[in-house]
Amino acid sequence: LFGAIQSAVWFFVLPSLIKPYWAKISDNYTNQQAEVLLWAIGAPYMLLYMLVAALPPYFILRNVEWVQQYKISRDPWPWLSSKKQSNRDSKNDDDAAVKQRQLFWKQTCKSILLDLFGLFVFIPTLVYIKTIVWPTHVMSFSMEDFPSPSIQSATTLLSMGIIHEFGFYWTHRLMHIYPS
């Protein structure tokens, strides 16, 4: 239901909210600048998503039974203190837990930095290079080309959503294959 509401907002509400500002984009920026700017807008959104929606549930919902049933490992969550979450009684086990927690945070920070690099540097650079290499294939910002709700737009949006969900499901499933 939430996905249907979100799609309806993207399809019906967002174009009418953006249309008054569309001409300002084409008047103030070249097509190349506008295209790079539109691609770069996703970076702050992704940063906000990571800080508000992606990371907090791991800390807030860690003891909820429904969340626990989907854990791959029976070990405690790697970011928690071994003294709080386990019944370990040997010093070596505590040292191993500390090393595991340090490795987890090191990998988490590396992953976040790679995401931020991709969003703020890599994607805008590729878009900029694309506009130089293929100057005839830039986005149009004219009012005549502004998208309007139609059957073609709806089917395109629906097919893109299905392809995205299919790809996301299978890549996510592949990442959760636990080595035996």
Coordinates of C-alpha atoms in Angstrom, one line a residue:
L1 CA 0.0 0.0 0.0
F2 CA 2.8 2.4 0.9
G3 CA 4.5 1.7 -2.5
A4 CA 1.3 2.4 -4.3
I5 CA 0.8 5.7 -2.5
Q6 CA 4.4 6.7 -3.1
S7 CA 4.1 5.8 -6.8
A8 CA 0.9 7.9 -7.1
V9 CA 2.6 10.9 -5.5
W10 CA 5.6 10.6 -7.8
F11 CA 3.3 10.2 -10.8
F12 CA 0.5 12.7 -10.1
V13 CA 1.6 15.1 -7.4
L14 CA 5.3 15.7 -8.0
P15 CA 5.0 16.8 -11.7
S16 CA 2.5 19.5 -10.8
L17 CA 4.6 20.7 -7.9
I18 CA 7.8 20.9 -10.0
K19 CA 6.3 22.3 -13.2
P20 CA 6.4 26.0 -12.0
Y21 CA 10.1 25.6 -11.3
W22 CA 11.0 23.7 -14.4
A23 CA 11.5 26.8 -16.6
K24 CA 13.8 28.3 -13.9
I25 CA 16.1 25.3 -14.3
S26 CA 16.3 25.8 -18.1
D27 CA 16.7 29.6 -17.8
N28 CA 19.5 29.6 -15.2
Y29 CA 21.6 26.6 -16.2
T30 CA 22.9 25.1 -19.3
N31 CA 21.5 21.6 -20.1
Q32 CA 24.8 20.1 -18.9
Q33 CA 24.8 22.0 -15.6
A34 CA 21.1 21.2 -15.0
E35 CA 21.6 17.5 -15.7
V36 CA 24.6 17.3 -13.3
L37 CA 22.6 19.2 -10.7
L38 CA 19.6 16.9 -11.0
W39 CA 21.8 13.8 -10.5
A40 CA 23.6 15.4 -7.6
I41 CA 20.3 16.2 -5.8
G42 CA 20.0 12.5 -4.9
A43 CA 23.2 12.6 -2.7
P44 CA 21.7 14.7 0.2
Y45 CA 18.5 12.6 0.1
M46 CA 20.6 9.4 0.4
L47 CA 22.6 10.8 3.3
L48 CA 19.4 11.7 5.1
Y49 CA 18.0 8.3 4.4
M50 CA 21.1 6.6 5.9
L51 CA 21.0 8.7 9.0
V52 CA 17.2 8.6 9.6
A53 CA 15.8 5.4 8.1
A54 CA 18.6 2.9 7.4
L55 CA 20.8 2.9 10.5
P56 CA 18.5 3.6 13.5
P57 CA 16.4 0.5 13.1
Y58 CA 19.4 -1.7 13.8
F59 CA 19.9 0.0 17.2
I60 CA 16.2 0.5 18.1
L61 CA 14.8 -2.9 17.0
R62 CA 17.7 -5.2 17.9
N63 CA 15.8 -6.9 20.7
V64 CA 12.5 -7.4 18.9
E65 CA 11.8 -11.0 18.4
W66 CA 10.4 -10.5 14.8
V67 CA 13.7 -8.8 13.8
Q68 CA 15.8 -11.5 15.5
Q69 CA 14.2 -14.3 13.5
Y70 CA 15.8 -12.9 10.3
K71 CA 19.3 -12.8 11.7
I72 CA 21.8 -15.0 9.8
S73 CA 24.0 -15.7 12.7
R74 CA 23.1 -16.6 16.3
D75 CA 26.0 -14.4 17.6
P76 CA 25.1 -11.1 19.2
W77 CA 24.8 -8.1 17.0
P78 CA 28.4 -7.0 16.1
W79 CA 28.0 -3.4 17.2
L80 CA 26.9 -4.3 20.7
S81 CA 29.1 -4.8 23.7
S82 CA 29.9 -8.4 24.4
K83 CA 29.4 -7.8 28.1
K84 CA 25.8 -6.7 27.5
Q85 CA 24.7 -9.3 25.0
S86 CA 26.5 -12.5 25.6
N87 CA 27.2 -15.0 28.4
R88 CA 30.9 -15.2 27.6
D89 CA 33.1 -16.1 30.5
S90 CA 36.6 -16.2 29.1
K91 CA 38.9 -13.3 28.4
N92 CA 39.7 -14.7 24.9
D93 CA 36.0 -14.7 23.9
D94 CA 35.7 -11.1 25.1
D95 CA 38.8 -10.1 23.1
A96 CA 37.3 -11.9 20.0
A97 CA 34.1 -10.0 20.5
V98 CA 35.9 -6.7 20.7
K99 CA 37.8 -7.4 17.6
Q100 CA 34.6 -8.4 15.8
R101 CA 33.0 -5.2 16.9
Q102 CA 36.0 -3.1 15.7
L103 CA 36.0 -4.9 12.4
F104 CA 32.2 -4.3 12.0
W105 CA 32.6 -0.6 12.6
K106 CA 35.6 -0.4 10.3
Q107 CA 33.6 -2.1 7.5
T108 CA 30.6 0.1 8.2
C109 CA 32.6 3.3 8.0
K110 CA 34.2 2.1 4.8
S111 CA 30.9 1.2 3.2
I112 CA 29.4 4.6 4.2
L113 CA 32.4 6.5 2.8
L114 CA 32.2 4.5 -0.5
D115 CA 28.5 5.4 -0.8
L116 CA 29.2 9.0 -0.1
F117 CA 32.0 9.1 -2.6
G118 CA 29.8 7.5 -5.3
L119 CA 26.9 9.9 -4.6
F120 CA 28.9 13.1 -4.3
V121 CA 31.8 12.5 -6.7
F122 CA 31.5 9.4 -8.9
I123 CA 27.9 9.8 -10.2
P124 CA 28.2 13.6 -10.9
T125 CA 31.5 13.1 -12.6
L126 CA 30.1 10.3 -14.9
V127 CA 27.1 12.5 -15.7
Y128 CA 29.4 15.4 -16.5
I129 CA 31.5 13.2 -18.8
K130 CA 28.4 11.8 -20.4
T131 CA 27.3 15.4 -21.3
I132 CA 30.7 16.1 -22.9
V133 CA 31.0 12.8 -24.8
W134 CA 27.4 12.7 -26.0
P135 CA 26.3 16.4 -26.1
T136 CA 23.3 15.6 -28.3
H137 CA 21.9 13.2 -25.6
V138 CA 21.4 15.7 -22.8
M139 CA 18.1 16.0 -20.9
S140 CA 15.6 18.4 -22.2
F141 CA 14.3 21.1 -19.9
S142 CA 11.8 22.7 -22.3
M143 CA 8.2 23.0 -21.2
E144 CA 7.1 21.0 -24.3
D145 CA 9.1 18.0 -23.0
F146 CA 7.9 18.2 -19.4
P147 CA 6.4 14.9 -18.4
S148 CA 2.7 14.7 -18.0
P149 CA 0.6 11.9 -16.6
S150 CA -0.3 9.5 -19.4
I151 CA -0.7 5.8 -20.0
Q152 CA 2.8 5.6 -21.5
S153 CA 4.3 7.4 -18.4
A154 CA 2.4 5.0 -16.1
T155 CA 3.5 1.9 -17.9
T156 CA 7.1 3.1 -18.0
L157 CA 7.0 3.9 -14.3
L158 CA 5.4 0.5 -13.5
S159 CA 7.9 -1.5 -15.6
M160 CA 10.8 0.4 -14.1
G161 CA 9.5 -0.4 -10.6
I162 CA 9.1 -4.1 -11.5
I163 CA 12.6 -4.3 -13.0
H164 CA 14.0 -2.5 -9.9
E165 CA 12.3 -4.7 -7.4
F166 CA 13.3 -7.9 -9.3
G167 CA 16.9 -6.9 -9.4
F168 CA 16.9 -5.7 -5.8
Y169 CA 15.3 -8.9 -4.5
W170 CA 17.8 -11.2 -6.2
T171 CA 20.9 -9.2 -5.5
H172 CA 19.8 -8.8 -1.8
R173 CA 19.1 -12.6 -1.7
L174 CA 22.6 -13.3 -3.2
M175 CA 24.2 -11.1 -0.5
H176 CA 22.6 -13.1 2.2
I177 CA 23.9 -16.5 1.2
Y178 CA 25.6 -17.6 4.3
P179 CA 28.8 -19.7 3.7
S180 CA 28.3 -23.2 5.0

